[in-house]
Amino acid sequence: MGNGDLRLSQQGCFRLYTAARLMMQAYQPLLAPLGITYTQYLVLMVLWEQDVQPLSAISQRLYLESNTLTPLIKRMEAMKILTRKKSKDDARRTIIALTEHGRALKRQASAIPECMTSTLRKKGLNAEDFATVNPKLDHLIEILSK
């Protein structure tokens, strides 16, 4: 790709954007019965790994600014999926915790990873693709997050 080449077909960023958008679209039918969005699913996965975390830790884990995450967290609180409260040690920190409903969603979501794997395999993504794509994406994330 030469300098100034603005053809869409030459843009790696467009491929990543399109793949991400299509992946989120593929998750939608699996998340709809739970009543959550893909981004809410990501927040839940962080909390299912470790409940009760500062908003800043969730933000860092998801590579999202807290001002982007805060409205999402507020909606999830209104849905009774999680709670927000100020830290006892530092009133500037907001602590996020799952409710019973949020923990129950984990049981409902437990089949989603296998369903997605099955869907991708049916579409032609083979085991070798699975083995190579995540490390490459991790490397790209590491480079871009510096």
XYZ file of N, CA, C and O in Angstrom:
584
model
N 0.853 -1.184 0.000
C 0.000 0.000 0.000
C 0.885 1.228 0.000
O 1.701 1.420 0.880
N 0.741 2.057 -0.982
C 1.534 3.269 -1.078
C 0.941 4.395 -0.258
O -0.189 4.323 0.209
N 1.747 5.434 -0.058
C 1.259 6.619 0.648
C 0.050 7.187 -0.074
O 0.029 7.282 -1.291
N -0.942 7.577 0.672
C -2.117 8.197 0.094
C -3.087 7.224 -0.554
O -4.024 7.649 -1.214
N -2.894 5.932 -0.393
C -3.803 4.955 -0.987
C -5.055 4.869 -0.119
O -5.058 4.251 0.936
N -6.107 5.510 -0.580
C -7.335 5.576 0.201
C -8.420 4.650 -0.332
O -9.602 4.853 -0.054
N -8.033 3.625 -1.064
C -9.025 2.654 -1.505
C -9.461 1.806 -0.315
O -8.636 1.319 0.445
N -10.760 1.652 -0.177
C -11.311 0.883 0.936
C -10.741 -0.524 0.965
O -10.436 -1.061 2.044
N -10.560 -1.113 -0.196
C -10.049 -2.483 -0.279
C -8.628 -2.616 0.269
O -8.177 -3.735 0.533
N -7.945 -1.516 0.465
C -6.572 -1.540 0.964
C -6.472 -1.242 2.458
O -5.375 -1.179 3.005
N -7.602 -1.061 3.105
C -7.604 -0.645 4.507
C -7.820 -1.829 5.448
O -8.898 -2.420 5.482
N -6.805 -2.164 6.226
C -6.934 -3.214 7.236
C -7.941 -2.836 8.306
O -8.661 -3.695 8.828
N -7.999 -1.554 8.626
C -8.934 -1.098 9.655
C -10.376 -1.384 9.258
O -11.210 -1.726 10.108
N -10.678 -1.298 7.966
C -12.037 -1.598 7.517
C -12.352 -3.069 7.716
O -13.454 -3.442 8.121
N -11.390 -3.930 7.468
C -11.598 -5.365 7.676
C -11.881 -5.663 9.146
O -12.776 -6.447 9.474
N -11.103 -5.052 10.036
C -11.314 -5.266 11.467
C -12.673 -4.726 11.915
O -13.396 -5.383 12.670
N -13.020 -3.540 11.436
C -14.307 -2.941 11.777
C -15.453 -3.833 11.305
O -16.401 -4.115 12.050
N -15.373 -4.305 10.067
C -16.429 -5.135 9.503
C -16.529 -6.466 10.229
O -17.629 -6.930 10.566
N -15.386 -7.089 10.504
C -15.387 -8.361 11.232
C -15.996 -8.181 12.622
O -16.801 -9.015 13.063
N -15.640 -7.106 13.312
C -16.190 -6.854 14.651
C -17.700 -6.634 14.585
O -18.456 -7.182 15.389
N -18.142 -5.849 13.620
C -19.570 -5.568 13.480
C -20.343 -6.851 13.163
O -21.388 -7.124 13.745
N -19.821 -7.670 12.259
C -20.492 -8.918 11.900
C -20.468 -9.919 13.056
O -21.422 -10.685 13.244
N -19.399 -9.909 13.842
C -19.335 -10.799 15.000
C -20.393 -10.396 16.033
O -21.117 -11.252 16.569
N -20.512 -9.089 16.290
C -21.543 -8.625 17.224
C -22.935 -8.973 16.709
O -23.818 -9.352 17.477
N -23.120 -8.863 15.414
C -24.403 -9.216 14.793
C -24.696 -10.710 14.993
O -25.837 -11.087 15.241
N -23.677 -11.553 14.905
C -23.857 -12.990 15.103
C -24.229 -13.317 16.546
O -24.948 -14.287 16.807
N -23.749 -12.519 17.495
C -24.076 -12.733 18.900
C -25.510 -12.312 19.235
O -26.103 -12.826 20.182
N -26.061 -11.376 18.480
C -27.350 -10.775 18.824
C -28.462 -11.796 19.078
O -29.145 -11.711 20.102
N -28.663 -12.807 18.213
C -29.740 -13.766 18.492
C -29.512 -14.593 19.759
O -30.462 -15.063 20.367
N -28.263 -14.751 20.151
C -27.954 -15.505 21.367
C -28.159 -14.652 22.616
O -28.484 -15.176 23.687
N -27.953 -13.351 22.489
C -28.075 -12.449 23.634
C -29.499 -11.929 23.820
O -29.880 -11.563 24.937
N -30.276 -11.895 22.748
C -31.640 -11.359 22.819
C -32.498 -12.042 23.893
O -33.188 -11.348 24.647
N -32.455 -13.374 24.020
C -33.266 -14.002 25.067
C -32.857 -13.569 26.488
O -33.671 -13.633 27.409
N -31.624 -13.127 26.642
C -31.150 -12.654 27.941
C -31.502 -11.184 28.154
O -31.359 -10.666 29.260
N -31.889 -10.512 27.084
C -32.259 -9.101 27.171
C -31.073 -8.164 27.306
O -31.204 -7.076 27.869
N -29.919 -8.578 26.784
C -28.716 -7.754 26.904
C -28.079 -7.537 25.538
O -28.296 -8.302 24.603
N -27.263 -6.491 25.466
C -26.500 -6.189 24.261
C -25.131 -6.863 24.334
O -24.723 -7.362 25.396
N -24.422 -6.815 23.229
C -23.078 -7.392 23.204
C -22.151 -6.695 24.204
O -21.416 -7.362 24.932
N -22.212 -5.384 24.267
C -21.332 -4.656 25.195
C -21.691 -4.983 26.644
O -20.797 -5.130 27.489
N -22.967 -5.127 26.930
C -23.374 -5.540 28.277
C -22.866 -6.949 28.581
O -22.450 -7.236 29.705
N -22.874 -7.808 27.580
C -22.332 -9.162 27.722
C -20.846 -9.110 28.093
O -20.388 -9.854 28.972
N -20.092 -8.213 27.475
C -18.672 -8.067 27.806
C -18.489 -7.642 29.262
O -17.635 -8.182 29.969
N -19.285 -6.675 29.709
C -19.218 -6.231 31.110
C -19.531 -7.404 32.031
O -18.832 -7.634 33.027
N -20.565 -8.158 31.692
C -20.933 -9.305 32.517
C -19.820 -10.343 32.572
O -19.531 -10.893 33.642
N -19.163 -10.614 31.444
C -18.077 -11.599 31.459
C -16.957 -11.171 32.405
O -16.400 -12.005 33.126
N -16.662 -9.878 32.423
C -15.629 -9.381 33.351
C -16.079 -9.627 34.792
O -15.301 -10.098 35.625
N -17.336 -9.330 35.093
C -17.842 -9.506 36.456
C -18.062 -10.976 36.817
O -17.945 -11.345 37.982
N -18.381 -11.812 35.848
C -18.511 -13.244 36.129
C -17.162 -13.849 36.483
O -17.087 -14.786 37.267
N -16.091 -13.312 35.927
C -14.754 -13.790 36.286
C -14.389 -13.360 37.697
O -13.777 -14.117 38.440
N -14.732 -12.118 38.033
C -14.456 -11.591 39.375
C -15.511 -10.543 39.701
O -15.493 -9.442 39.153
N -16.402 -10.910 40.591
C -17.465 -10.003 41.003
C -16.877 -8.916 41.909
O -15.810 -9.099 42.509
N -17.569 -7.819 42.003
C -17.220 -6.670 42.858
C -15.871 -6.080 42.433
O -14.818 -6.482 42.929
N -15.956 -5.143 41.516
C -14.758 -4.494 40.982
C -15.003 -3.002 40.838
O -16.128 -2.579 40.588
N -13.936 -2.222 40.922
C -14.092 -0.797 40.619
C -14.406 -0.608 39.136
O -13.932 -1.376 38.289
N -15.178 0.401 38.845
C -15.497 0.735 37.457
C -14.217 0.902 36.648
O -14.141 0.468 35.493
N -13.195 1.493 37.251
C -11.934 1.720 36.537
C -11.283 0.411 36.093
O -10.683 0.345 35.017
N -11.414 -0.651 36.877
C -10.834 -1.949 36.503
C -11.588 -2.556 35.322
O -10.981 -3.118 34.408
N -12.901 -2.419 35.335
C -13.712 -2.927 34.219
C -13.380 -2.136 32.962
O -13.198 -2.703 31.883
N -13.289 -0.840 33.116
C -12.952 0.047 32.005
C -11.614 -0.349 31.384
O -11.486 -0.458 30.161
N -10.630 -0.578 32.223
C -9.296 -0.954 31.751
C -9.331 -2.312 31.056
O -8.729 -2.489 29.996
N -10.042 -3.250 31.611
C -10.107 -4.598 31.047
C -10.752 -4.610 29.671
O -10.373 -5.389 28.801
N -11.753 -3.729 29.463
C -12.486 -3.693 28.197
C -11.938 -2.655 27.217
O -12.482 -2.489 26.131
N -10.881 -1.950 27.618
C -10.303 -0.895 26.776
C -11.358 0.156 26.428
O -11.427 0.633 25.296
N -12.177 0.505 27.404
C -13.209 1.536 27.239
C -12.993 2.627 28.267
O -12.660 2.336 29.419
N -13.200 3.864 27.872
C -13.116 4.977 28.811
C -14.285 4.890 29.789
O -15.375 4.443 29.420
N -14.067 5.325 31.018
C -15.139 5.241 32.013
C -16.348 6.080 31.617
O -17.482 5.707 31.916
N -16.133 7.190 30.903
C -17.285 7.992 30.483
C -18.092 7.297 29.388
O -19.254 7.631 29.166
N -17.515 6.326 28.708
C -18.244 5.497 27.751
C -18.984 4.388 28.487
O -20.115 4.035 28.150
N -18.353 3.843 29.499
C -18.893 2.713 30.244
C -19.990 3.124 31.233
O -20.934 2.357 31.454
N -19.899 4.320 31.799
C -20.840 4.741 32.841
C -22.298 4.685 32.400
O -23.126 4.119 33.133
N -22.683 5.214 31.226
C -24.092 5.103 30.842
C -24.555 3.648 30.675
O -25.685 3.307 31.016
N -23.675 2.794 30.185
C -23.985 1.379 30.036
C -24.220 0.742 31.401
O -25.181 -0.009 31.595
N -23.350 1.045 32.342
C -23.474 0.522 33.710
C -24.786 1.008 34.345
O -25.485 0.240 35.005
N -25.125 2.267 34.120
C -26.385 2.808 34.664
C -27.590 2.061 34.102
O -28.533 1.755 34.830
N -27.567 1.764 32.796
C -28.675 1.000 32.192
C -28.747 -0.403 32.795
O -29.834 -0.927 33.068
N -27.590 -1.018 33.013
C -27.565 -2.357 33.599
C -28.055 -2.332 35.042
O -28.691 -3.282 35.504
N -27.777 -1.253 35.731
C -28.286 -1.105 37.095
C -29.813 -0.973 37.057
O -30.514 -1.591 37.869
N -30.335 -0.197 36.118
C -31.786 -0.038 35.982
C -32.452 -1.373 35.640
O -33.606 -1.609 36.010
N -31.722 -2.243 34.956
C -32.229 -3.574 34.593
C -32.068 -4.560 35.758
O -32.405 -5.735 35.615
N -31.497 -4.098 36.859
C -31.265 -4.910 38.062
C -30.281 -6.058 37.822
O -30.369 -7.113 38.442
N -29.315 -5.809 36.929
C -28.269 -6.790 36.633
C -27.074 -6.594 37.556
O -26.402 -7.547 37.938
N -26.821 -5.344 37.930
C -25.694 -5.035 38.799
C -26.034 -3.833 39.673
O -27.065 -3.191 39.487
N -25.151 -3.572 40.621
C -25.299 -2.411 41.503
C -24.048 -1.557 41.397
O -22.965 -2.057 41.083
N -24.229 -0.273 41.684
C -23.112 0.681 41.755
C -23.153 1.307 43.136
O -24.209 1.669 43.627
N -21.978 1.446 43.725
C -21.902 2.205 44.974
C -20.517 2.810 45.107
O -19.554 2.331 44.504
N -20.434 3.847 45.868
C -19.149 4.509 46.095
C -18.297 3.667 47.031
O -18.796 3.035 47.957
N -17.020 3.672 46.783
C -16.079 2.946 47.625
C -16.051 3.571 49.012
O -16.095 4.793 49.155
N -15.944 2.729 50.026
C -15.820 3.226 51.407
C -14.468 3.899 51.619
O -14.354 4.816 52.415
N -13.454 3.443 50.891
C -12.100 3.971 51.030
C -11.873 5.260 50.250
O -11.059 6.084 50.643
N -12.569 5.395 49.119
C -12.342 6.534 48.232
C -13.645 6.849 47.506
O -14.049 6.119 46.602
N -14.291 7.924 47.881
C -15.602 8.281 47.335
C -15.554 8.563 45.835
O -16.594 8.593 45.181
N -14.353 8.769 45.296
C -14.234 9.000 43.849
C -14.350 7.708 43.053
O -14.578 7.731 41.851
N -14.193 6.566 43.710
C -14.237 5.265 43.035
C -15.644 4.673 43.133
O -16.255 4.672 44.185
N -16.109 4.151 42.007
C -17.404 3.478 41.975
C -17.159 1.976 41.906
O -16.381 1.499 41.071
N -17.831 1.248 42.794
C -17.691 -0.209 42.854
C -18.910 -0.843 42.195
O -20.052 -0.492 42.485
N -18.645 -1.792 41.311
C -19.691 -2.476 40.565
C -19.778 -3.921 41.061
O -18.754 -4.586 41.220
N -21.001 -4.378 41.296
C -21.214 -5.753 41.763
C -22.447 -6.334 41.082
O -23.398 -5.616 40.770
N -22.418 -7.627 40.863
C -23.551 -8.323 40.279
C -24.684 -8.463 41.286
O -24.443 -8.635 42.479
N -25.892 -8.434 40.786
C -27.063 -8.782 41.589
C -27.306 -10.280 41.399
O -26.634 -10.938 40.594
N -28.291 -10.795 42.077
C -28.675 -12.195 41.878
C -29.082 -12.418 40.419
O -28.737 -13.430 39.815
N -29.801 -11.462 39.849
C -30.201 -11.553 38.439
C -28.966 -11.597 37.535
O -28.911 -12.387 36.583
N -27.969 -10.775 37.813
C -26.734 -10.775 37.032
C -25.999 -12.096 37.125
O -25.460 -12.585 36.129
N -26.000 -12.696 38.306
C -25.359 -14.005 38.462
C -26.166 -15.084 37.736
O -25.601 -15.999 37.145
N -27.486 -14.974 37.746
C -28.343 -15.950 37.055
C -28.135 -15.887 35.542
O -28.245 -16.912 34.861
N -27.834 -14.706 35.028
C -27.586 -14.578 33.591
C -26.385 -15.422 33.155
O -26.330 -15.885 32.017
N -25.442 -15.627 34.060
C -24.277 -16.454 33.725
C -24.718 -17.876 33.381
O -24.231 -18.461 32.407
N -25.633 -18.414 34.161
C -26.126 -19.760 33.877
C -26.831 -19.787 32.519
O -26.641 -20.710 31.731
N -27.603 -18.760 32.222
C -28.311 -18.681 30.948
C -27.337 -18.520 29.772
O -27.613 -18.997 28.684
N -26.239 -17.835 30.009
C -25.275 -17.535 28.937
C -24.239 -18.633 28.740
O -23.450 -18.566 27.794
N -24.246 -19.634 29.578
C -23.160 -20.622 29.564
C -23.001 -21.349 28.230
O -21.897 -21.788 27.894
N -24.039 -21.451 27.450
C -23.943 -22.159 26.163
C -23.499 -21.250 25.010
O -23.204 -21.741 23.917
N -23.445 -19.955 25.238
C -23.147 -19.017 24.148
C -21.794 -19.268 23.489
O -21.723 -19.312 22.252
N -20.702 -19.450 24.226
C -19.417 -19.678 23.540
C -19.443 -20.885 22.594
O -18.966 -20.799 21.456
N -20.027 -21.990 23.037
C -20.092 -23.174 22.170
C -21.012 -22.940 20.986
O -20.724 -23.387 19.872
N -22.100 -22.222 21.188
C -22.997 -21.882 20.075
C -22.268 -21.036 19.033
O -22.417 -21.257 17.823
N -21.478 -20.074 19.486
C -20.732 -19.229 18.552
C -19.681 -20.048 17.809
O -19.502 -19.889 16.599
N -18.978 -20.909 18.515
C -17.985 -21.776 17.871
C -18.650 -22.628 16.802
O -18.148 -22.745 15.681
N -19.788 -23.200 17.127
C -20.525 -24.025 16.175
C -20.967 -23.206 14.965
O -20.824 -23.647 13.816
N -21.468 -22.010 15.205
C -21.898 -21.127 14.118
C -20.729 -20.801 13.199
O -20.854 -20.862 11.970
N -19.581 -20.464 13.784
C -18.414 -20.115 12.975
C -17.900 -21.311 12.182
O -17.487 -21.177 11.029
N -17.950 -22.485 12.786
C -17.519 -23.696 12.072
C -18.453 -23.982 10.898
O -18.004 -24.350 9.817
N -19.744 -23.812 11.119
C -20.718 -24.032 10.038
C -20.490 -23.049 8.891
O -20.779 -23.356 7.737
N -19.966 -21.876 9.216
C -19.698 -20.871 8.186
C -18.342 -21.083 7.516
O -17.977 -20.349 6.611
N -17.563 -22.075 7.994
C -16.317 -22.414 7.327
C -15.037 -22.061 8.069
O -13.949 -22.255 7.539
N -15.139 -21.544 9.285
C -13.926 -21.247 10.052
C -13.427 -22.550 10.669
O -14.125 -23.190 11.450
N -12.228 -22.966 10.304
C -11.718 -24.249 10.777
C -10.876 -24.095 12.048
O -10.600 -22.985 12.498
N -10.458 -25.218 12.601
C -9.696 -25.225 13.862
C -8.387 -24.449 13.735
O -7.962 -23.777 14.671
N -7.734 -24.535 12.578
C -6.483 -23.798 12.368
C -6.726 -22.287 12.429
O -5.927 -21.549 12.995
N -7.839 -21.837 11.843
C -8.199 -20.415 11.913
C -8.379 -19.987 13.370
O -7.906 -18.940 13.780
N -9.093 -20.817 14.141
C -9.294 -20.515 15.558
C -7.964 -20.386 16.285
O -7.781 -19.492 17.108
N -7.035 -21.285 15.988
C -5.747 -21.307 16.685
C -4.872 -20.106 16.344
O -4.025 -19.721 17.140
N -5.061 -19.504 15.176
C -4.178 -18.418 14.767
C -4.761 -17.019 14.935
O -4.014 -16.066 15.112
N -6.064 -16.880 14.882
C -6.636 -15.531 14.867
C -6.487 -14.812 16.217
O -6.129 -13.635 16.240
N -6.748 -15.482 17.327
C -6.679 -14.794 18.619
C -5.283 -14.267 18.957
O -5.158 -13.114 19.369
N -4.226 -15.061 18.791
C -2.894 -14.495 19.067
C -2.553 -13.291 18.187
O -1.936 -12.333 18.658
N -2.972 -13.325 16.947
C -2.702 -12.194 16.062
C -3.475 -10.958 16.504
O -2.928 -9.843 16.501
N -4.719 -11.151 16.882
C -5.507 -10.017 17.377
C -4.953 -9.506 18.702
O -4.896 -8.292 18.929
N -4.539 -10.417 19.588
C -3.926 -10.003 20.860
C -2.684 -9.153 20.610
O -2.462 -8.150 21.286
N -1.876 -9.553 19.647
C -0.662 -8.812 19.299
C -1.021 -7.412 18.787
O -0.403 -6.414 19.194
N -2.013 -7.325 17.936
C -2.456 -6.033 17.415
C -2.988 -5.131 18.535
O -2.658 -3.950 18.607
N -3.775 -5.709 19.435
C -4.299 -4.946 20.584
C -3.144 -4.430 21.438
O -3.144 -3.279 21.870
N -2.165 -5.284 21.683
C -1.005 -4.881 22.490
C -0.273 -3.711 21.846
O 0.070 -2.732 22.516
N -0.059 -3.788 20.559
C 0.646 -2.714 19.844
C -0.159 -1.411 19.888
O 0.369 -0.336 20.174
N -1.452 -1.507 19.604
C -2.278 -0.304 19.532
C -2.593 0.319 20.883
O -2.887 1.498 20.968
N -2.518 -0.478 21.946
C -2.863 0.049 23.278
C -1.685 0.721 23.966
O -1.841 1.288 25.056
N -0.520 0.704 23.353
C 0.662 1.347 23.951
C 0.558 2.849 23.851
O 0.070 3.418 22.930
